[in-house]
GROMACS .gro file of C-alpha atoms in nm:
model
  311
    1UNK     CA    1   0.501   1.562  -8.440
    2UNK     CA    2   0.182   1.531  -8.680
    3UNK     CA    3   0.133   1.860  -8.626
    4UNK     CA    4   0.479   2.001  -8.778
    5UNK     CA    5   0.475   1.715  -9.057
    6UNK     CA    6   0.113   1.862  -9.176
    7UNK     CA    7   0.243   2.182  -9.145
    8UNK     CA    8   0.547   2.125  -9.343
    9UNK     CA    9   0.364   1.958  -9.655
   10UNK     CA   10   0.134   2.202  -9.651
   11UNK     CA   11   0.339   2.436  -9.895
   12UNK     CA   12   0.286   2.304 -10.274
   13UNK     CA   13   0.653   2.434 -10.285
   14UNK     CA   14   0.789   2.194 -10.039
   15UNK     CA   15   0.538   1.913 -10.191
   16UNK     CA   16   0.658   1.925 -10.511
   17UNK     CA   17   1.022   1.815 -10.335
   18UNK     CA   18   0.950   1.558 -10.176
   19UNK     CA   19   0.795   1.402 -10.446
   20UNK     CA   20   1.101   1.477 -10.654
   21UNK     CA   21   1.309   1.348 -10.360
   22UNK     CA   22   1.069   1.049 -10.357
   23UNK     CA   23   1.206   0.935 -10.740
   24UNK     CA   24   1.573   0.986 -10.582
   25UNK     CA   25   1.837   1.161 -10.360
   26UNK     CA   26   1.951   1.495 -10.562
   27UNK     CA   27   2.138   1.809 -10.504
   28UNK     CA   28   1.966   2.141 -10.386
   29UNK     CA   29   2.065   2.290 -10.757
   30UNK     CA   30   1.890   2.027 -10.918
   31UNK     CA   31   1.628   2.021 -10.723
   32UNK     CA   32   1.509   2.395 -10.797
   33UNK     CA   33   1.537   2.377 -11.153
   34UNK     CA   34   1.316   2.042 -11.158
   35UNK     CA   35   1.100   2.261 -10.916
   36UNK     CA   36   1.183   2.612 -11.128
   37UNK     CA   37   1.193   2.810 -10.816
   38UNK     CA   38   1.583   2.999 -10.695
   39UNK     CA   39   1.820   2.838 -10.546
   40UNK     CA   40   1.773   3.056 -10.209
   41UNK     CA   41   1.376   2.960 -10.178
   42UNK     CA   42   1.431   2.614 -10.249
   43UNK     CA   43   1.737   2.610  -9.954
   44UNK     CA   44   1.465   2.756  -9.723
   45UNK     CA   45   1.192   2.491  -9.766
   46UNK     CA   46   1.426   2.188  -9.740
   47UNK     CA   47   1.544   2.299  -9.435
   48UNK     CA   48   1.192   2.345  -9.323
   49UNK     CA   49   1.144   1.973  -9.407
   50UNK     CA   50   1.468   1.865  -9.265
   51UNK     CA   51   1.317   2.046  -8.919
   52UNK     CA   52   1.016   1.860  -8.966
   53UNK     CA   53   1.249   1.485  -8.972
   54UNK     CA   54   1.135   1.440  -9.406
   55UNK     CA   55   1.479   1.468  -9.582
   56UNK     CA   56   1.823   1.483  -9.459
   57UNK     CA   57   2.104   1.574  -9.559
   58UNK     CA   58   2.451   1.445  -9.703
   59UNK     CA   59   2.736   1.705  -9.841
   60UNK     CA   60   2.929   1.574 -10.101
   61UNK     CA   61   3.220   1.770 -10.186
   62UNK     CA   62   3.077   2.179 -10.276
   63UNK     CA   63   2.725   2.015 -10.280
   64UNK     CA   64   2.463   1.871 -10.045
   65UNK     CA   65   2.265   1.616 -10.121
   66UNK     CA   66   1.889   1.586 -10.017
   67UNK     CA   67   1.716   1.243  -9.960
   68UNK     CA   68   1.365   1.146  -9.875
   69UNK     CA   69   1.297   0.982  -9.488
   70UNK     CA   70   1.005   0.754  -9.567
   71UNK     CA   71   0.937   0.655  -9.230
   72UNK     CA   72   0.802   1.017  -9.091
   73UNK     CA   73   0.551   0.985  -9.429
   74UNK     CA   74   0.464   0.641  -9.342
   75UNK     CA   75   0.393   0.710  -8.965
   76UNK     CA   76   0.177   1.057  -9.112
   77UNK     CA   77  -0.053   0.783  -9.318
   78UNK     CA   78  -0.076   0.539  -9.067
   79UNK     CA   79  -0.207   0.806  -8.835
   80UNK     CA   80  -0.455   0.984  -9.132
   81UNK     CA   81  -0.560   0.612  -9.199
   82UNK     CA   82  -0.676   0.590  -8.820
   83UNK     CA   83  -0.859   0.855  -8.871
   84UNK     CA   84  -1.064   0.780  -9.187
   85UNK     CA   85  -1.094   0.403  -9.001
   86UNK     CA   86  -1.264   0.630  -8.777
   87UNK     CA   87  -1.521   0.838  -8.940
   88UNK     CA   88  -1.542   0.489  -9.188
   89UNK     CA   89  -1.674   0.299  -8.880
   90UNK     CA   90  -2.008   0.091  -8.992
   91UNK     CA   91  -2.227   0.208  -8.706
   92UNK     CA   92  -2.054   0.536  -8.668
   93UNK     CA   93  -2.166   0.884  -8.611
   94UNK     CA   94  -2.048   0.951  -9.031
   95UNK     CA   95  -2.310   0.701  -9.130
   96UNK     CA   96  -2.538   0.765  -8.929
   97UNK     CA   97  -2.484   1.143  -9.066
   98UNK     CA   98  -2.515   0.996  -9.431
   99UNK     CA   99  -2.788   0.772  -9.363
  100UNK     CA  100  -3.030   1.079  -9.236
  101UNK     CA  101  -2.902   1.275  -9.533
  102UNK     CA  102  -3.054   1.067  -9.799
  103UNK     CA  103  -3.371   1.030  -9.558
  104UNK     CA  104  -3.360   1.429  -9.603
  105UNK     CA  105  -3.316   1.441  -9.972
  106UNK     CA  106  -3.608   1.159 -10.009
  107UNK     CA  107  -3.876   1.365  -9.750
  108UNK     CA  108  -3.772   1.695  -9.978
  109UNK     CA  109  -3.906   1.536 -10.301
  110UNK     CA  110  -4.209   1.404 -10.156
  111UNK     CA  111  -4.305   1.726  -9.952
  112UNK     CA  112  -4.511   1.878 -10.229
  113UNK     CA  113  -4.780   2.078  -9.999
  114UNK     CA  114  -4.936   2.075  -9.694
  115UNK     CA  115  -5.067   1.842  -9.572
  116UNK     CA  116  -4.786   1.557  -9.702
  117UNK     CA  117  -4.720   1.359  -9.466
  118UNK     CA  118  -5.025   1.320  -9.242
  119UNK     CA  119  -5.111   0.966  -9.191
  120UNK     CA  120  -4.746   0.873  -9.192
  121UNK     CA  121  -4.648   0.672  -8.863
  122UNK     CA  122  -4.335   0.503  -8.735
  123UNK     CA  123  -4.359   0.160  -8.492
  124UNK     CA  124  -4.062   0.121  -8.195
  125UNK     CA  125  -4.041  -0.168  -7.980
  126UNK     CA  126  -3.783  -0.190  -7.690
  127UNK     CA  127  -3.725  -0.499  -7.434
  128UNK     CA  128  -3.590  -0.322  -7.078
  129UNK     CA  129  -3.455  -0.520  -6.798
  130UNK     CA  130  -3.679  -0.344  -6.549
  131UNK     CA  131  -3.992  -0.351  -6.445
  132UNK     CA  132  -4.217  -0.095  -6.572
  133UNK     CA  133  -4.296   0.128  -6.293
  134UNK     CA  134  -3.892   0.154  -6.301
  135UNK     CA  135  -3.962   0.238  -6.687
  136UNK     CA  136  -4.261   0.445  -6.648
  137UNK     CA  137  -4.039   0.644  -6.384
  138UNK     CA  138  -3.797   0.727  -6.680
  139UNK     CA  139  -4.090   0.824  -6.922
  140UNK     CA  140  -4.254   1.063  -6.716
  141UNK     CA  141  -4.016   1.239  -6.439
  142UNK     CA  142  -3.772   1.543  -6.591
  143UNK     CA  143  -3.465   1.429  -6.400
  144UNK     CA  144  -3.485   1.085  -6.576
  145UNK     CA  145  -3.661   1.198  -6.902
  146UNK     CA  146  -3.321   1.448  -6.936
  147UNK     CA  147  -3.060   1.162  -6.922
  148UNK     CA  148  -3.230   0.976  -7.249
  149UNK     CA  149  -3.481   1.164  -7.421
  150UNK     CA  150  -3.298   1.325  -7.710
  151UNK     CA  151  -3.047   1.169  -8.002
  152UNK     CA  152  -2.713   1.108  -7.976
  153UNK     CA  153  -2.467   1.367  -7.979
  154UNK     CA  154  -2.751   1.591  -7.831
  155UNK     CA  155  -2.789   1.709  -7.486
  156UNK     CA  156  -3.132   1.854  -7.357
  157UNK     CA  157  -3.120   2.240  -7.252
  158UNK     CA  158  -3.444   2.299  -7.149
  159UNK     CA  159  -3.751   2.014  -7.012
  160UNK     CA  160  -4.064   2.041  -6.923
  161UNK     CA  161  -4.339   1.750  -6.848
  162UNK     CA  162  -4.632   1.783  -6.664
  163UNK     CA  163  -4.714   1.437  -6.590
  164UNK     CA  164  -5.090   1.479  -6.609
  165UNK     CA  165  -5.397   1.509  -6.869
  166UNK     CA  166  -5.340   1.824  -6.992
  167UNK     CA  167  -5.006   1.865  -6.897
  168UNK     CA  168  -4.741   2.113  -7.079
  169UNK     CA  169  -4.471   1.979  -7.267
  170UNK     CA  170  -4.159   2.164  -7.354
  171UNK     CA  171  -3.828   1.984  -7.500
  172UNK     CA  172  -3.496   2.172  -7.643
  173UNK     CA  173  -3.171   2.041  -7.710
  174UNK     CA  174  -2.882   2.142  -7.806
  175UNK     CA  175  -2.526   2.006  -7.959
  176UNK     CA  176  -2.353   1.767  -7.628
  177UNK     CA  177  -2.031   1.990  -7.691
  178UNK     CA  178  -2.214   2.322  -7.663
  179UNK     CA  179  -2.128   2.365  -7.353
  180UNK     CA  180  -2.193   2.729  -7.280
  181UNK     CA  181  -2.468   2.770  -7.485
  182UNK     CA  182  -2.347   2.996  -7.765
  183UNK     CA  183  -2.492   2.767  -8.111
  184UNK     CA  184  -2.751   2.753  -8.221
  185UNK     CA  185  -3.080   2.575  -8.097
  186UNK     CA  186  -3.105   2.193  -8.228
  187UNK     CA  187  -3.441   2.193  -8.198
  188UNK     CA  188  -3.715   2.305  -7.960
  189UNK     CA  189  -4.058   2.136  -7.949
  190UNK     CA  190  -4.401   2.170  -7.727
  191UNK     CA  191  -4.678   1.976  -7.659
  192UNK     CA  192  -4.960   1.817  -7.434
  193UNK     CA  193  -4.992   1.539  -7.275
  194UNK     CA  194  -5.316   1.361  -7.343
  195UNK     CA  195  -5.335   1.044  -7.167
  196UNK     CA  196  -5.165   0.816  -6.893
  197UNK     CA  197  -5.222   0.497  -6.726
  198UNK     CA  198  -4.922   0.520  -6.459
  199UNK     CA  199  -4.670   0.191  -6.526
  200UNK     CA  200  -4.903   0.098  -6.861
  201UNK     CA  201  -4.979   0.359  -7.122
  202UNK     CA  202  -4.868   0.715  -7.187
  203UNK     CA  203  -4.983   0.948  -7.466
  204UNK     CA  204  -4.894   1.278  -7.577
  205UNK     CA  205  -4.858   1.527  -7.838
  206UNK     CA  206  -4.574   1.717  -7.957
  207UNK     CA  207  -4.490   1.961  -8.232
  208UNK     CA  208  -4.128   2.012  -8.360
  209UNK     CA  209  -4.124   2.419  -8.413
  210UNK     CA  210  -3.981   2.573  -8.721
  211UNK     CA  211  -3.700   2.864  -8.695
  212UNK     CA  212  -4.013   3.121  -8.664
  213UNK     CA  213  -4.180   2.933  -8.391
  214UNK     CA  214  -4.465   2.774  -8.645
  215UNK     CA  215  -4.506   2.360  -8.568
  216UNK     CA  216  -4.358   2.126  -8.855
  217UNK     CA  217  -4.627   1.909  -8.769
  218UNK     CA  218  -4.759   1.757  -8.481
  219UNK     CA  219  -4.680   1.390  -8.357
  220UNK     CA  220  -4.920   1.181  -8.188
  221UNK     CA  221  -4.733   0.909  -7.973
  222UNK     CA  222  -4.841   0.630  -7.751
  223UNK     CA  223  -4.643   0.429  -7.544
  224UNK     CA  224  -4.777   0.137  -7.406
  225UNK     CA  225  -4.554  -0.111  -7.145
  226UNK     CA  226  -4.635  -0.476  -7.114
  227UNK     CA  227  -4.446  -0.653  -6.774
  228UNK     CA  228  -4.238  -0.916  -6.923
  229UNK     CA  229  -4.103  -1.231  -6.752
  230UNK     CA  230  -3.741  -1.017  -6.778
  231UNK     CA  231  -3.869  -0.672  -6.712
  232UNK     CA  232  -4.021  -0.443  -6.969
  233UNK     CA  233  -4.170  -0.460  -7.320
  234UNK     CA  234  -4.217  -0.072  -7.460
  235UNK     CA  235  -4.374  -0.064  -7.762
  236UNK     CA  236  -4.426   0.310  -7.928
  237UNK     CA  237  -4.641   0.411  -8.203
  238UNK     CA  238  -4.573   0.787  -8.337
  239UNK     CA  239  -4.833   0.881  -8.595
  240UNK     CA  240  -4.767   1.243  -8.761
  241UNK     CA  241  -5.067   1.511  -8.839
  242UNK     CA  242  -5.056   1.892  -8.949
  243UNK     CA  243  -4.737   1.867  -9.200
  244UNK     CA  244  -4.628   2.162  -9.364
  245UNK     CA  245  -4.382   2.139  -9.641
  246UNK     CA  246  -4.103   2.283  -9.422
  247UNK     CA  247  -4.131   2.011  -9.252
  248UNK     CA  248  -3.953   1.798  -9.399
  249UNK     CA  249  -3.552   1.793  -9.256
  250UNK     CA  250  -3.776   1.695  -8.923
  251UNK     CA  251  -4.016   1.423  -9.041
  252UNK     CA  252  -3.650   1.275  -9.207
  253UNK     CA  253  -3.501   1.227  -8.880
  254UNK     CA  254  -3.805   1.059  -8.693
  255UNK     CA  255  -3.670   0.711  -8.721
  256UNK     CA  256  -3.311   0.769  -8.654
  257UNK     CA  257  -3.344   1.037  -8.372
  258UNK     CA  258  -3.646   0.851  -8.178
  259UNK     CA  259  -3.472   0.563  -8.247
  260UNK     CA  260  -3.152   0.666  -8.098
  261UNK     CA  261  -3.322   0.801  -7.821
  262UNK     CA  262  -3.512   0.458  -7.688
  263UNK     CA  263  -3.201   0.296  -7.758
  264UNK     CA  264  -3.034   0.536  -7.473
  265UNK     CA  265  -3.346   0.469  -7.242
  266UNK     CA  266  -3.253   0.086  -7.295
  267UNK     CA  267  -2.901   0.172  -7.185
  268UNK     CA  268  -2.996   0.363  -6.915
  269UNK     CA  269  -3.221   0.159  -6.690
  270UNK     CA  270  -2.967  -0.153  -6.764
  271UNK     CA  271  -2.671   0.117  -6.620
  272UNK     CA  272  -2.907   0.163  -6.294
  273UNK     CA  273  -2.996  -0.171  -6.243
  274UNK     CA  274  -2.584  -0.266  -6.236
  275UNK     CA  275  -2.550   0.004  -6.017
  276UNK     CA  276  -2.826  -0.101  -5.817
  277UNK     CA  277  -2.677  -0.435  -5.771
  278UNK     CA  278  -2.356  -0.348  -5.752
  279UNK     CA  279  -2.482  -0.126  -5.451
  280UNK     CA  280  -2.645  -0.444  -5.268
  281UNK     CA  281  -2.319  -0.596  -5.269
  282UNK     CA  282  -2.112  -0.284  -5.078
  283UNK     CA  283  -2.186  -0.250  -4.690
  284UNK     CA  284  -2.073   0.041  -4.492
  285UNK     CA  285  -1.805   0.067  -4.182
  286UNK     CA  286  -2.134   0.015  -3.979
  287UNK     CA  287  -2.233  -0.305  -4.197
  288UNK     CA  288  -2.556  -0.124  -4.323
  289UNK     CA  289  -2.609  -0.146  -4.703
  290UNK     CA  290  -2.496   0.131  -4.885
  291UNK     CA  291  -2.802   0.206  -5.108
  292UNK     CA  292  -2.642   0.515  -5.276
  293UNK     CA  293  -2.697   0.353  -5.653
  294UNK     CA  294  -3.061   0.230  -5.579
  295UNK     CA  295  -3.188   0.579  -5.500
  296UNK     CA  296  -3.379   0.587  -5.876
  297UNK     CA  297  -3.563   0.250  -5.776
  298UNK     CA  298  -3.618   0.311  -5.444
  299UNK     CA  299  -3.791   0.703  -5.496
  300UNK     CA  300  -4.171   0.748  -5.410
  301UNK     CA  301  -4.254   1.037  -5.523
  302UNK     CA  302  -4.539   1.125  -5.710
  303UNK     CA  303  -4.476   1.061  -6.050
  304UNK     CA  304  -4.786   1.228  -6.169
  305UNK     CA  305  -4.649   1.589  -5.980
  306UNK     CA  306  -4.556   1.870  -6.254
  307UNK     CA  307  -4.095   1.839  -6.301
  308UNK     CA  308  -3.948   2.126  -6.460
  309UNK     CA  309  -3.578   2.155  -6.540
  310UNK     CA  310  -3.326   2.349  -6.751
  311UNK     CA  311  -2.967   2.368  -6.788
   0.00000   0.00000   0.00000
């Protein structure tokens, strides 16, 4: 119904009566020389909006009257309100759009050469509910890494991590709704890894790449996990090196996108641990614990071996 209302108003012509029909009923004569269009057009579109439930219609001896049906119109901005309340929402994906648009416009003035922003470093701190080899499991094995470690409305496409001194690092993502692949590249980055102290301290380097394959810049990050009476403390330091001046659009969505990304880690080991409990609670027909949700906490392998995935 939203679909033929839109469709109807979408012709100035039929626009311009109903808001004539708005002031009052009136006769289809009247109407198109208010509107200065013929008779036989103006015929045409109110029947188009009589289809579409806007106007009726009333003959009154050799003429027929139009009138306006305000409810249709009313139920039209009640849905088109829903929708700006929508893209209006405070912590929504629209300002969170606006909010790393200004960053953008700010990181453009100040990249004046190479060289700009080297020095420049961002601080994270996240409190987990897990302990931190459950943590350090996430930060270091592909299948895990892939479920958090991009922004929202991102999805990786290709992961590699090499959990080991030296070790290669490849991240891509692309758009979550890009399903088959066909848009373009968000972003593709590489790096090393450079140091790890399984379940304590993990530190690597990584270089956003520019459209021609150049780095942006490079970012030096340490994570370092402190055991908690609740779980985890993760605190992150990412220190940037190597700027160029295209570099900018990337350096401008450090905070947000890293941001959003620990924020998805956090979600994601407190969604395992409820599964995991949630598990301890089921028993099979043979009364044996089903422990299909604590298969992440209860995996041994080696978290230092060299993962590899792509989708």
């Amino acid at each position: 119904m939203t679909d033929a209302l839109l469709t109807a108003l979408a012709d100035p012509a039929r626009w311009r009566l109903v808001r004539l029909l708005a002031e009052r009923p009136r006769p289809v004569g009247v109407l198109a020389q208010l509107a200065e269009a013929r008779q036989p057009q103006t015929t045409k579109h109110l029947q188009t909006l009589e289809r579409a439930g806007i106007v009726t219609c009333r003959r009154s001896g050799q003429r027929r009257i139009y009138a306006l049906r305000s409810a249709p119109l009313r139920d039209l901005a009640a849905v088109l309100g829903r929708i700006a309340d929508t893209a209006d929402h405070a912590d929504g994906p629209r300002a969170t759009y606006d909010r790393y648009g200004r960053s953008v416009h700010a990181e453009r003035l100040a990249a004046e050469g190479p060289g700009w922003a080297d020095g420049r470093s961002f601080r994270f701190r996240r409190s987990m509910t897990v302990r931190p080899d459950l943590v350090w499991r996430h930060l270091t094995e592909v299948p895990l890494l892939a479920r958090w470690w991009v922004p929202d409305d991102l999805r990786v496409s290709e992961l590699v991590f090499e959990a080991r001194p030296g070790g290669r690092i490849v991240q891509e993502y692309r758009d979550a709704e890009d399903a088959d692949g066909s848009d373009t590249v968000a972003g593709r980055a590489e790096g090393t890894v450079e140091g790890m102290s399984p379940g304590e301290r993990l530190a690597y380097r990584l270089s956003p790449l520019l459209p021609d394959g150049v780095p942006a810049f490079t970012a030096h990050v340490d994570l370092d996990l402190r055991p908690t009476g609740t779980g985890t403390d993760l605190s992150v330091h990412y220190r940037i090196s190597d700027s160029t001046v295209d570099s900018a659009d990337f350096v401008a969505g450090i905070e947000i996108g890293f941001g959003q990304s620990l924020d998805k880690l956090a979600a994601t080991l407190a969604d395992d641990l409820n599964r995991t409990a949630g598990a301890h609670d089921t028993k099979g027909a043979d009364g044996s614990h089903d422990t299909a949700g604590t298969r992440v906490a209860h995996d041994t392998s080696d978290p230092g071996s060299h993962s590899r995935s792509k989708t």
